[in-house]
mmCIF file of C-alpha atoms in Angstrom:
data_model
loop_
_atom_site.group_PDB
_atom_site.id
_atom_site.type_symbol
_atom_site.label_atom_id
_atom_site.label_comp_id
_atom_site.label_asym_id
_atom_site.label_seq_id
_atom_site.Cartn_x
_atom_site.Cartn_y
_atom_site.Cartn_z
ATOM 1 C CA MET F 1351 121.471 106.985 35.111
ATOM 2 C CA TYR F 1352 119.186 104.027 34.613
ATOM 3 C CA THR F 1353 115.643 104.665 33.491
ATOM 4 C CA SER F 1354 113.000 101.999 33.993
ATOM 5 C CA GLN F 1355 111.344 100.393 30.988
ATOM 6 C CA ARG F 1356 107.760 101.494 30.488
ATOM 7 C CA GLY F 1357 105.441 99.360 32.568
ATOM 8 C CA SER F 1358 102.617 99.187 30.055
ATOM 9 C CA SER F 1359 100.601 95.973 29.993
ATOM 10 C CA SER F 1360 101.429 93.445 27.323
ATOM 11 C CA SER F 1361 98.919 93.253 24.495
ATOM 12 C CA ARG F 1362 99.664 89.560 24.109
ATOM 13 C CA HIS F 1363 96.920 87.213 25.235
ATOM 14 C CA HIS F 1364 97.479 86.132 28.855
ATOM 15 C CA ARG F 1365 97.735 82.393 29.399
ATOM 16 C CA HIS F 1366 97.631 80.687 32.759
ATOM 17 C CA HIS F 1367 101.281 80.005 33.542
ATOM 18 C CA ALA F 1368 100.826 76.596 35.055
ATOM 19 C CA ASN F 1369 98.755 74.844 32.438
ATOM 20 C CA GLY F 1370 101.300 74.763 29.597
ATOM 21 C CA ASN F 1371 98.642 74.478 26.908
ATOM 22 C CA ALA F 1372 100.384 73.642 23.694
ATOM 23 C CA ALA F 1373 101.505 76.351 21.356
ATOM 24 C CA SER F 1374 101.657 75.296 17.727
ATOM 25 C CA THR F 1375 104.918 74.242 16.139
ATOM 26 C CA LYS F 1376 105.002 77.358 14.028
ATOM 27 C CA ASN F 1377 104.578 79.377 17.219
ATOM 28 C CA GLY F 1378 107.836 78.162 18.652
ATOM 29 C CA SER F 1379 107.226 74.540 19.704
ATOM 30 C CA ALA F 1380 109.608 71.709 18.921
ATOM 31 C CA ARG F 1381 108.960 68.059 18.209
ATOM 32 C CA PRO F 1382 108.845 65.783 21.284
ATOM 33 C CA GLY F 1383 112.228 64.246 21.909
ATOM 34 C CA ALA F 1384 114.057 66.905 19.915
ATOM 35 C CA ARG F 1385 116.427 67.451 22.823
ATOM 36 C CA SER F 1386 119.313 68.642 20.689
ATOM 37 C CA GLN F 1387 117.083 70.845 18.519
ATOM 38 C CA THR F 1388 118.024 74.006 20.320
ATOM 39 C CA LEU F 1389 117.837 77.652 19.370
ATOM 40 C CA LEU F 1390 120.883 77.105 17.178
ATOM 41 C CA ILE F 1391 118.199 76.817 14.496
ATOM 42 C CA ASN F 1392 116.275 79.855 15.715
ATOM 43 C CA SER F 1393 116.571 82.928 13.541
ATOM 44 C CA LYS F 1394 116.129 85.302 16.465
ATOM 45 C CA ILE F 1395 119.602 84.617 17.861
ATOM 46 C CA ARG F 1396 122.759 85.712 16.051
ATOM 47 C CA HIS F 1397 125.899 83.653 16.431
ATOM 48 C CA ILE F 1398 129.098 85.500 17.285
ATOM 49 C CA LYS F 1399 130.996 85.718 14.005
ATOM 50 C CA LYS F 1400 134.454 87.191 13.629
ATOM 51 C CA LYS F 1401 137.455 86.623 11.394
ATOM 52 C CA ASP F 1402 140.004 84.062 12.462
ATOM 53 C CA GLY F 1403 142.261 85.383 15.210
ATOM 54 C CA GLU F 1404 140.020 88.258 16.258
ATOM 55 C CA PRO F 1405 139.361 88.388 20.019
ATOM 56 C CA LEU F 1406 135.940 88.105 21.585
ATOM 57 C CA TRP F 1407 135.784 91.285 23.629
ATOM 58 C CA ARG F 1408 133.659 91.861 26.712
ATOM 59 C CA ASN F 1409 130.884 93.371 24.651
ATOM 60 C CA ASP F 1410 130.879 90.390 22.262
ATOM 61 C CA ILE F 1411 130.241 87.886 25.047
ATOM 62 C CA GLN F 1412 128.290 90.327 27.256
ATOM 63 C CA TYR F 1413 130.749 89.782 30.081
ATOM 64 C CA ASP F 1414 128.980 92.056 32.582
ATOM 65 C CA PHE F 1415 125.725 90.139 32.116
ATOM 66 C CA LEU F 1416 127.493 86.805 32.570
ATOM 67 C CA LYS F 1417 129.362 88.052 35.622
ATOM 68 C CA SER F 1418 126.209 89.446 37.234
ATOM 69 C CA LEU F 1419 124.529 86.107 36.599
ATOM 70 C CA PHE F 1420 127.204 83.693 37.744
ATOM 71 C CA TYR F 1421 128.534 85.768 40.626
ATOM 72 C CA ASP F 1422 125.081 86.234 42.160
ATOM 73 C CA GLU F 1423 125.164 84.870 45.716
ATOM 74 C CA THR F 1424 121.419 84.350 46.234
ATOM 75 C CA ARG F 1425 121.108 80.818 47.652
ATOM 76 C CA VAL F 1426 117.641 79.708 46.589
ATOM 77 C CA PHE F 1427 118.276 76.858 44.154
ATOM 78 C CA THR F 1428 118.093 73.114 44.760
ATOM 79 C CA ASN F 1429 120.512 70.640 43.235
ATOM 80 C CA SER F 1430 118.330 68.403 41.045
ATOM 81 C CA TYR F 1431 120.727 65.466 41.399
ATOM 82 C CA ASP F 1432 121.032 65.094 45.155
ATOM 83 C CA GLY F 1433 118.210 67.320 46.428
ATOM 84 C CA SER F 1434 120.513 69.557 48.467
ATOM 85 C CA PRO F 1435 119.074 73.073 48.963
ATOM 86 C CA ASN F 1436 120.446 76.613 49.287
ATOM 87 C CA HIS F 1437 122.699 76.770 46.243
ATOM 88 C CA THR F 1438 123.537 79.690 43.985
ATOM 89 C CA TYR F 1439 122.706 79.441 40.304
ATOM 90 C CA SER F 1440 126.391 79.118 39.424
ATOM 91 C CA GLU F 1441 126.758 76.165 41.801
ATOM 92 C CA ILE F 1442 123.954 74.116 40.274
ATOM 93 C CA TYR F 1443 125.036 75.024 36.730
ATOM 94 C CA ILE F 1444 128.669 74.059 37.291
ATOM 95 C CA ASP F 1445 127.636 70.913 39.141
ATOM 96 C CA ALA F 1446 125.499 69.839 36.173
ATOM 97 C CA MET F 1447 128.479 70.408 33.862
ATOM 98 C CA ALA F 1448 130.735 68.369 36.129
ATOM 99 C CA ARG F 1449 128.253 65.458 36.239
ATOM 100 C CA SER F 1450 128.051 65.250 32.450
ATOM 101 C CA SER F 1451 129.390 61.960 31.098
ATOM 102 C CA LYS F 1452 131.204 64.041 28.477
ATOM 103 C CA SER F 1453 133.305 65.841 31.105
ATOM 104 C CA SER F 1454 136.733 64.307 31.593
ATOM 105 C CA ARG F 1455 138.016 63.512 35.073
ATOM 106 C CA VAL F 1456 140.524 66.372 34.814
ATOM 107 C CA LEU F 1457 137.853 68.848 33.750
ATOM 108 C CA ARG F 1458 135.471 67.616 36.449
ATOM 109 C CA GLU F 1459 138.115 68.194 39.116
ATOM 110 C CA LYS F 1460 138.857 71.641 37.705
ATOM 111 C CA LEU F 1461 135.180 72.623 37.640
ATOM 112 C CA LEU F 1462 134.611 71.584 41.242
ATOM 113 C CA GLY F 1463 138.013 72.440 42.692
ATOM 114 C CA ASP F 1464 138.892 75.774 41.067
ATOM 115 C CA ARG F 1465 136.054 78.252 41.484
ATOM 116 C CA GLN F 1466 137.429 80.857 39.081
ATOM 117 C CA ALA F 1467 138.084 78.289 36.357
ATOM 118 C CA GLY F 1468 134.619 76.844 36.879
ATOM 119 C CA LEU F 1469 132.993 80.249 36.536
ATOM 120 C CA ASN F 1470 134.961 81.072 33.391
ATOM 121 C CA ILE F 1471 133.979 77.792 31.754
ATOM 122 C CA ALA F 1472 130.346 78.245 32.821
ATOM 123 C CA MET F 1473 130.231 81.686 31.206
ATOM 124 C CA VAL F 1474 131.324 80.315 27.846
ATOM 125 C CA CYS F 1475 129.040 77.295 28.245
ATOM 126 C CA LEU F 1476 125.999 79.515 28.726
ATOM 127 C CA LEU F 1477 126.782 81.246 25.427
ATOM 128 C CA VAL F 1478 126.766 77.830 23.738
ATOM 129 C CA ASN F 1479 123.743 76.735 25.798
ATOM 130 C CA ILE F 1480 121.629 79.721 24.759
ATOM 131 C CA GLY F 1481 122.811 79.640 21.137
ATOM 132 C CA ARG F 1482 124.942 82.776 20.989
ATOM 133 C CA MET F 1483 128.098 80.776 20.280
ATOM 134 C CA ASN F 1484 128.155 77.978 17.707
ATOM 135 C CA THR F 1485 130.561 75.090 17.372
ATOM 136 C CA THR F 1486 132.929 76.649 14.818
ATOM 137 C CA LEU F 1487 134.968 78.401 17.535
ATOM 138 C CA ASN F 1488 138.068 77.342 19.409
ATOM 139 C CA PHE F 1489 140.144 79.270 21.911
ATOM 140 C CA PHE F 1490 143.648 77.810 21.468
ATOM 141 C CA PRO F 1491 145.924 79.470 18.885
ATOM 142 C CA GLU F 1492 147.595 76.217 17.819
ATOM 143 C CA MET F 1493 144.347 74.405 17.037
ATOM 144 C CA ARG F 1494 143.394 74.227 13.385
ATOM 145 C CA ALA F 1495 140.465 72.278 11.980
ATOM 146 C CA GLN F 1496 138.277 72.566 8.932
ATOM 147 C CA LEU F 1497 135.691 75.328 9.392
ATOM 148 C CA ARG F 1498 137.109 76.093 12.864
ATOM 149 C CA THR F 1499 138.226 79.613 13.825
ATOM 150 C CA TYR F 1500 140.384 80.799 16.714
ATOM 151 C CA HIS F 1501 139.316 83.589 19.050
ATOM 152 C CA PRO F 1502 140.941 84.534 22.348
ATOM 153 C CA ILE F 1503 138.570 85.646 25.114
ATOM 154 C CA PRO F 1504 140.746 88.153 27.002
ATOM 155 C CA SER F 1505 138.313 88.819 29.869
ATOM 156 C CA LEU F 1506 138.311 85.097 30.742
ATOM 157 C CA GLN F 1507 141.906 84.169 29.897
ATOM 158 C CA THR F 1508 144.105 87.151 30.796
ATOM 159 C CA TYR F 1509 144.170 86.660 34.565
ATOM 160 C CA SER F 1510 144.378 82.870 34.761
ATOM 161 C CA ASP F 1511 147.451 80.676 34.899
ATOM 162 C CA PRO F 1512 149.093 81.183 31.465
ATOM 163 C CA THR F 1513 149.798 77.438 31.275
ATOM 164 C CA ALA F 1514 146.158 76.603 31.973
ATOM 165 C CA TYR F 1515 144.181 78.789 29.571
ATOM 166 C CA LYS F 1516 143.047 75.677 27.692
ATOM 167 C CA GLN F 1517 140.641 75.071 30.550
ATOM 168 C CA LEU F 1518 138.052 76.867 28.431
ATOM 169 C CA GLN F 1519 137.909 73.891 26.036
ATOM 170 C CA ASP F 1520 136.608 74.632 22.542
ATOM 171 C CA ALA F 1521 133.010 75.164 21.531
ATOM 172 C CA PRO F 1522 132.368 71.643 20.114
ATOM 173 C CA ARG F 1523 133.619 70.058 23.343
ATOM 174 C CA LEU F 1524 131.538 72.443 25.423
ATOM 175 C CA LYS F 1525 128.454 71.596 23.346
ATOM 176 C CA SER F 1526 129.153 67.909 23.923
ATOM 177 C CA ILE F 1527 129.410 68.460 27.686
ATOM 178 C CA LEU F 1528 126.101 70.329 27.703
ATOM 179 C CA LYS F 1529 124.342 67.656 25.670
ATOM 180 C CA GLY F 1530 125.705 65.001 28.024
ATOM 181 C CA ALA F 1531 124.137 66.822 30.958
ATOM 182 C CA CYS F 1532 120.782 66.565 29.182
ATOM 183 C CA GLU F 1533 121.047 62.961 28.016
ATOM 184 C CA ASP F 1534 122.692 61.063 30.875
ATOM 185 C CA ARG F 1535 119.401 60.636 32.725
ATOM 186 C CA PRO F 1536 115.738 61.118 31.744
ATOM 187 C CA GLU F 1537 115.016 64.830 31.363
ATOM 188 C CA PRO F 1538 112.051 66.689 29.865
ATOM 189 C CA SER F 1539 112.733 67.797 26.302
ATOM 190 C CA THR F 1540 109.737 70.066 25.644
ATOM 191 C CA LEU F 1541 108.124 72.879 27.585
ATOM 192 C CA ASP F 1542 104.966 70.847 28.118
ATOM 193 C CA GLN F 1543 106.975 67.924 29.483
ATOM 194 C CA LEU F 1544 108.838 70.311 31.766
ATOM 195 C CA LEU F 1545 105.627 71.743 33.198
ATOM 196 C CA LEU F 1546 104.225 68.269 33.844
ATOM 197 C CA GLN F 1547 107.196 67.238 35.988
ATOM 198 C CA PRO F 1548 105.847 66.408 39.472
ATOM 199 C CA ARG F 1549 109.115 67.015 41.280
ATOM 200 C CA LEU F 1550 111.022 70.214 41.968
ATOM 201 C CA PRO F 1551 113.392 71.186 40.566
ATOM 202 C CA ARG F 1552 111.915 69.999 37.301
ATOM 203 C CA THR F 1553 115.256 69.496 35.521
ATOM 204 C CA ASN F 1554 118.869 70.658 35.650
ATOM 205 C CA PRO F 1555 119.709 74.262 34.688
ATOM 206 C CA ILE F 1556 121.488 73.335 31.461
ATOM 207 C CA ASN F 1557 118.522 71.418 30.092
ATOM 208 C CA LEU F 1558 116.214 74.234 31.204
ATOM 209 C CA VAL F 1559 118.125 76.799 29.149
ATOM 210 C CA PHE F 1560 117.954 74.556 26.067
ATOM 211 C CA ILE F 1561 114.190 74.154 26.508
ATOM 212 C CA LEU F 1562 113.451 77.835 27.115
ATOM 213 C CA ALA F 1563 115.609 78.836 24.164
ATOM 214 C CA THR F 1564 113.805 76.352 21.913
ATOM 215 C CA TYR F 1565 110.434 77.712 23.081
ATOM 216 C CA ALA F 1566 111.594 81.318 23.233
ATOM 217 C CA ARG F 1567 108.507 82.808 21.597
ATOM 218 C CA ARG F 1568 106.191 80.987 23.940
ATOM 219 C CA VAL F 1569 108.264 81.981 26.986
ATOM 220 C CA THR F 1570 108.235 85.567 25.747
ATOM 221 C CA ASP F 1571 104.439 85.459 25.515
ATOM 222 C CA LEU F 1572 104.150 84.113 29.056
ATOM 223 C CA PHE F 1573 106.649 86.200 30.988
ATOM 224 C CA PHE F 1574 107.852 89.257 29.045
ATOM 225 C CA VAL F 1575 106.372 92.718 28.598
ATOM 226 C CA GLU F 1576 106.537 94.314 25.151
ATOM 227 C CA PRO F 1577 108.740 95.328 23.461
ATOM 228 C CA PHE F 1578 111.161 92.906 25.109
ATOM 229 C CA GLU F 1579 111.617 89.177 24.475
ATOM 230 C CA PHE F 1580 113.662 86.195 25.625
ATOM 231 C CA TYR F 1581 116.701 86.920 23.445
ATOM 232 C CA ASP F 1582 117.102 90.371 24.957
ATOM 233 C CA PHE F 1583 118.818 88.603 27.851
ATOM 234 C CA ILE F 1584 121.920 88.085 25.735
ATOM 235 C CA MET F 1585 121.397 90.326 22.689
ATOM 236 C CA ASN F 1586 120.078 93.664 23.958
ATOM 237 C CA THR F 1587 122.984 95.887 24.967
ATOM 238 C CA SER F 1588 120.785 98.942 25.487
ATOM 239 C CA VAL F 1589 119.553 97.643 28.857
ATOM 240 C CA SER F 1590 121.714 97.078 31.893
ATOM 241 C CA SER F 1591 123.577 93.831 32.383
ATOM 242 C CA GLU F 1592 122.559 93.672 36.039
ATOM 243 C CA SER F 1593 118.836 93.988 35.340
ATOM 244 C CA ARG F 1594 119.045 91.374 32.582
ATOM 245 C CA ALA F 1595 120.864 88.977 34.922
ATOM 246 C CA LYS F 1596 118.300 89.477 37.701
ATOM 247 C CA SER F 1597 115.429 88.866 35.309
ATOM 248 C CA PHE F 1598 117.164 85.781 33.903
ATOM 249 C CA LEU F 1599 117.571 84.386 37.423
ATOM 250 C CA TRP F 1600 113.921 85.268 38.130
ATOM 251 C CA LEU F 1601 112.911 83.108 35.155
ATOM 252 C CA MET F 1602 115.258 80.263 36.133
ATOM 253 C CA TRP F 1603 113.767 80.188 39.626
ATOM 254 C CA VAL F 1604 110.213 80.164 38.270
ATOM 255 C CA TYR F 1605 110.760 77.054 36.162
ATOM 256 C CA LEU F 1606 113.090 75.203 38.526
ATOM 257 C CA GLU F 1607 111.710 75.989 41.974
ATOM 258 C CA SER F 1608 108.137 77.294 41.838
ATOM 259 C CA ASP F 1609 104.746 75.734 41.173
ATOM 260 C CA LEU F 1610 104.071 78.716 38.855
ATOM 261 C CA SER F 1611 101.154 79.876 40.993
ATOM 262 C CA PRO F 1612 100.568 83.649 41.293
ATOM 263 C CA GLU F 1613 101.494 83.455 44.978
ATOM 264 C CA GLN F 1614 104.895 81.929 44.263
ATOM 265 C CA LEU F 1615 105.572 84.168 41.271
ATOM 266 C CA ARG F 1616 105.032 87.204 43.498
ATOM 267 C CA ALA F 1617 107.378 85.721 46.115
ATOM 268 C CA ASN F 1618 110.233 85.233 43.627
ATOM 269 C CA PRO F 1619 113.496 85.955 45.507
ATOM 270 C CA PHE F 1620 114.915 87.818 42.507
ATOM 271 C CA GLY F 1621 112.379 90.608 42.688
ATOM 272 C CA TYR F 1622 108.741 91.520 42.320
ATOM 273 C CA GLY F 1623 107.866 91.270 38.662
ATOM 274 C CA GLN F 1624 105.809 93.467 36.404
ATOM 275 C CA GLU F 1625 102.040 93.205 35.962
ATOM 276 C CA GLY F 1626 101.405 92.338 39.581
ATOM 277 C CA GLY F 1627 104.404 90.031 39.845
ATOM 278 C CA MET F 1628 103.347 87.818 36.926
ATOM 279 C CA LYS F 1629 106.067 88.927 34.474
ATOM 280 C CA ILE F 1630 109.836 89.274 34.730
ATOM 281 C CA PRO F 1631 111.176 92.321 36.597
ATOM 282 C CA ALA F 1632 111.636 95.356 34.385
ATOM 283 C CA PHE F 1633 114.806 95.773 32.356
ATOM 284 C CA MET F 1634 116.584 99.052 33.034
ATOM 285 C CA THR F 1635 117.405 101.079 29.934
ATOM 286 C CA LEU F 1636 120.917 102.555 29.893
ATOM 287 C CA SER F 1637 121.696 106.181 29.217
ATOM 288 C CA PRO F 1638 124.479 106.793 26.641
ATOM 289 C CA GLU F 1639 126.828 107.626 29.527
ATOM 290 C CA ASP F 1640 126.102 104.411 31.418
ATOM 291 C CA LEU F 1641 126.295 102.357 28.250
ATOM 292 C CA GLU F 1642 129.917 103.448 27.885
ATOM 293 C CA LYS F 1643 130.658 102.040 31.353
ATOM 294 C CA GLU F 1644 129.538 98.508 30.559
ATOM 295 C CA ASN F 1645 131.814 95.774 29.198
ATOM 296 C CA VAL F 1646 134.984 97.854 29.215
ATOM 297 C CA ASP F 1647 138.078 95.911 28.126
ATOM 298 C CA THR F 1648 141.151 96.539 30.280
ATOM 299 C CA ASP F 1649 144.660 97.292 29.053
ATOM 300 C CA PRO F 1650 146.009 93.907 30.218
ATOM 301 C CA GLU F 1651 143.206 92.214 28.265
ATOM 302 C CA LYS F 1652 144.054 94.167 25.128
ATOM 303 C CA GLU F 1653 147.714 93.219 25.526
ATOM 304 C CA PHE F 1654 146.796 89.558 26.010
ATOM 305 C CA ALA F 1655 144.642 89.635 22.880
ATOM 306 C CA GLU F 1656 147.480 91.064 20.804
ATOM 307 C CA ARG F 1657 149.886 88.385 22.056
ATOM 308 C CA MET F 1658 147.425 85.644 21.174
ATOM 309 C CA ILE F 1659 146.766 87.131 17.732
ATOM 310 C CA GLN F 1660 150.491 87.084 17.022
ATOM 311 C CA GLU F 1661 150.765 83.565 18.418
ATOM 312 C CA ARG F 1662 148.041 82.423 16.035
ATOM 313 C CA LYS F 1663 149.902 83.967 13.111
ATOM 314 C CA ARG F 1664 153.130 82.290 14.236
ATOM 315 C CA MET F 1665 151.439 78.904 14.542
ATOM 316 C CA TYR F 1666 149.890 79.344 11.103
ATOM 317 C CA CYS F 1667 153.211 80.193 9.489
ATOM 318 C CA PHE F 1668 154.826 77.234 11.250
ATOM 319 C CA SER F 1669 152.170 74.857 9.949
ATOM 320 C CA VAL F 1670 152.555 76.186 6.383
ATOM 321 C CA PHE F 1671 156.329 75.857 6.258
#
């Protein structure tokens, strides 16, 4: 069974959410214009690191969290490019990826025309976006590059067309696509700039994740209840994937769609938050029994992983001889 996190009040000093008064650089701020200075330099996040050829299992990528996030059908987001309303989070995220100048025509068509492929790519992109996955990874057994390692992702590759698994791209290309989405048009690059945007939504969802990750400590101070923090979204496996996804969407809606007033925070479509609606909804702590039910790899996925491991070894031997 799930047990709710303790609802004790945060001891952190409460700041008015709308004013965005500057936090010092040592308190999590970044230099103005440091758009690409993401949480990849933040010590709070740990990159996924495995030996070459080892698969990234569901628990490694937090598949259940990603699925709960990208399969959510709540239509409350606005497309920042064309102003069209009533989109899901996955729709505006994938659309921003597709509009990136770094997305090829083939990839753009795949993102917009094949929903499953688009969702799979978006899941991996969010891991890069939030800093959990760095640019040393690739997902094709035949690819070899200096300092690059190969890792199959069975939960995202097993059930797709076996001739089309390269749709995932590799991490450097995904990072390039994400950066393109932030640089192709003027976008805020700091939290203060974001809060000063007069229009809603204030930016696209990819740029928002980069900003919030860069200012993670400040965002934690504003919207989290101790002992939890921003990186628990992707790092804390002791709380349920579903509750983390709902709280993540709550935060996305706040920064993209609301004026950050108490009235709108309380009316957040992803739930009534803690501390009178001013903080994210409570994470739900998992019992040991329920923890075992999350991110369970299937037999077909294990078989796929073994085939890809052997394929990597075969490709390596071929390249040597």
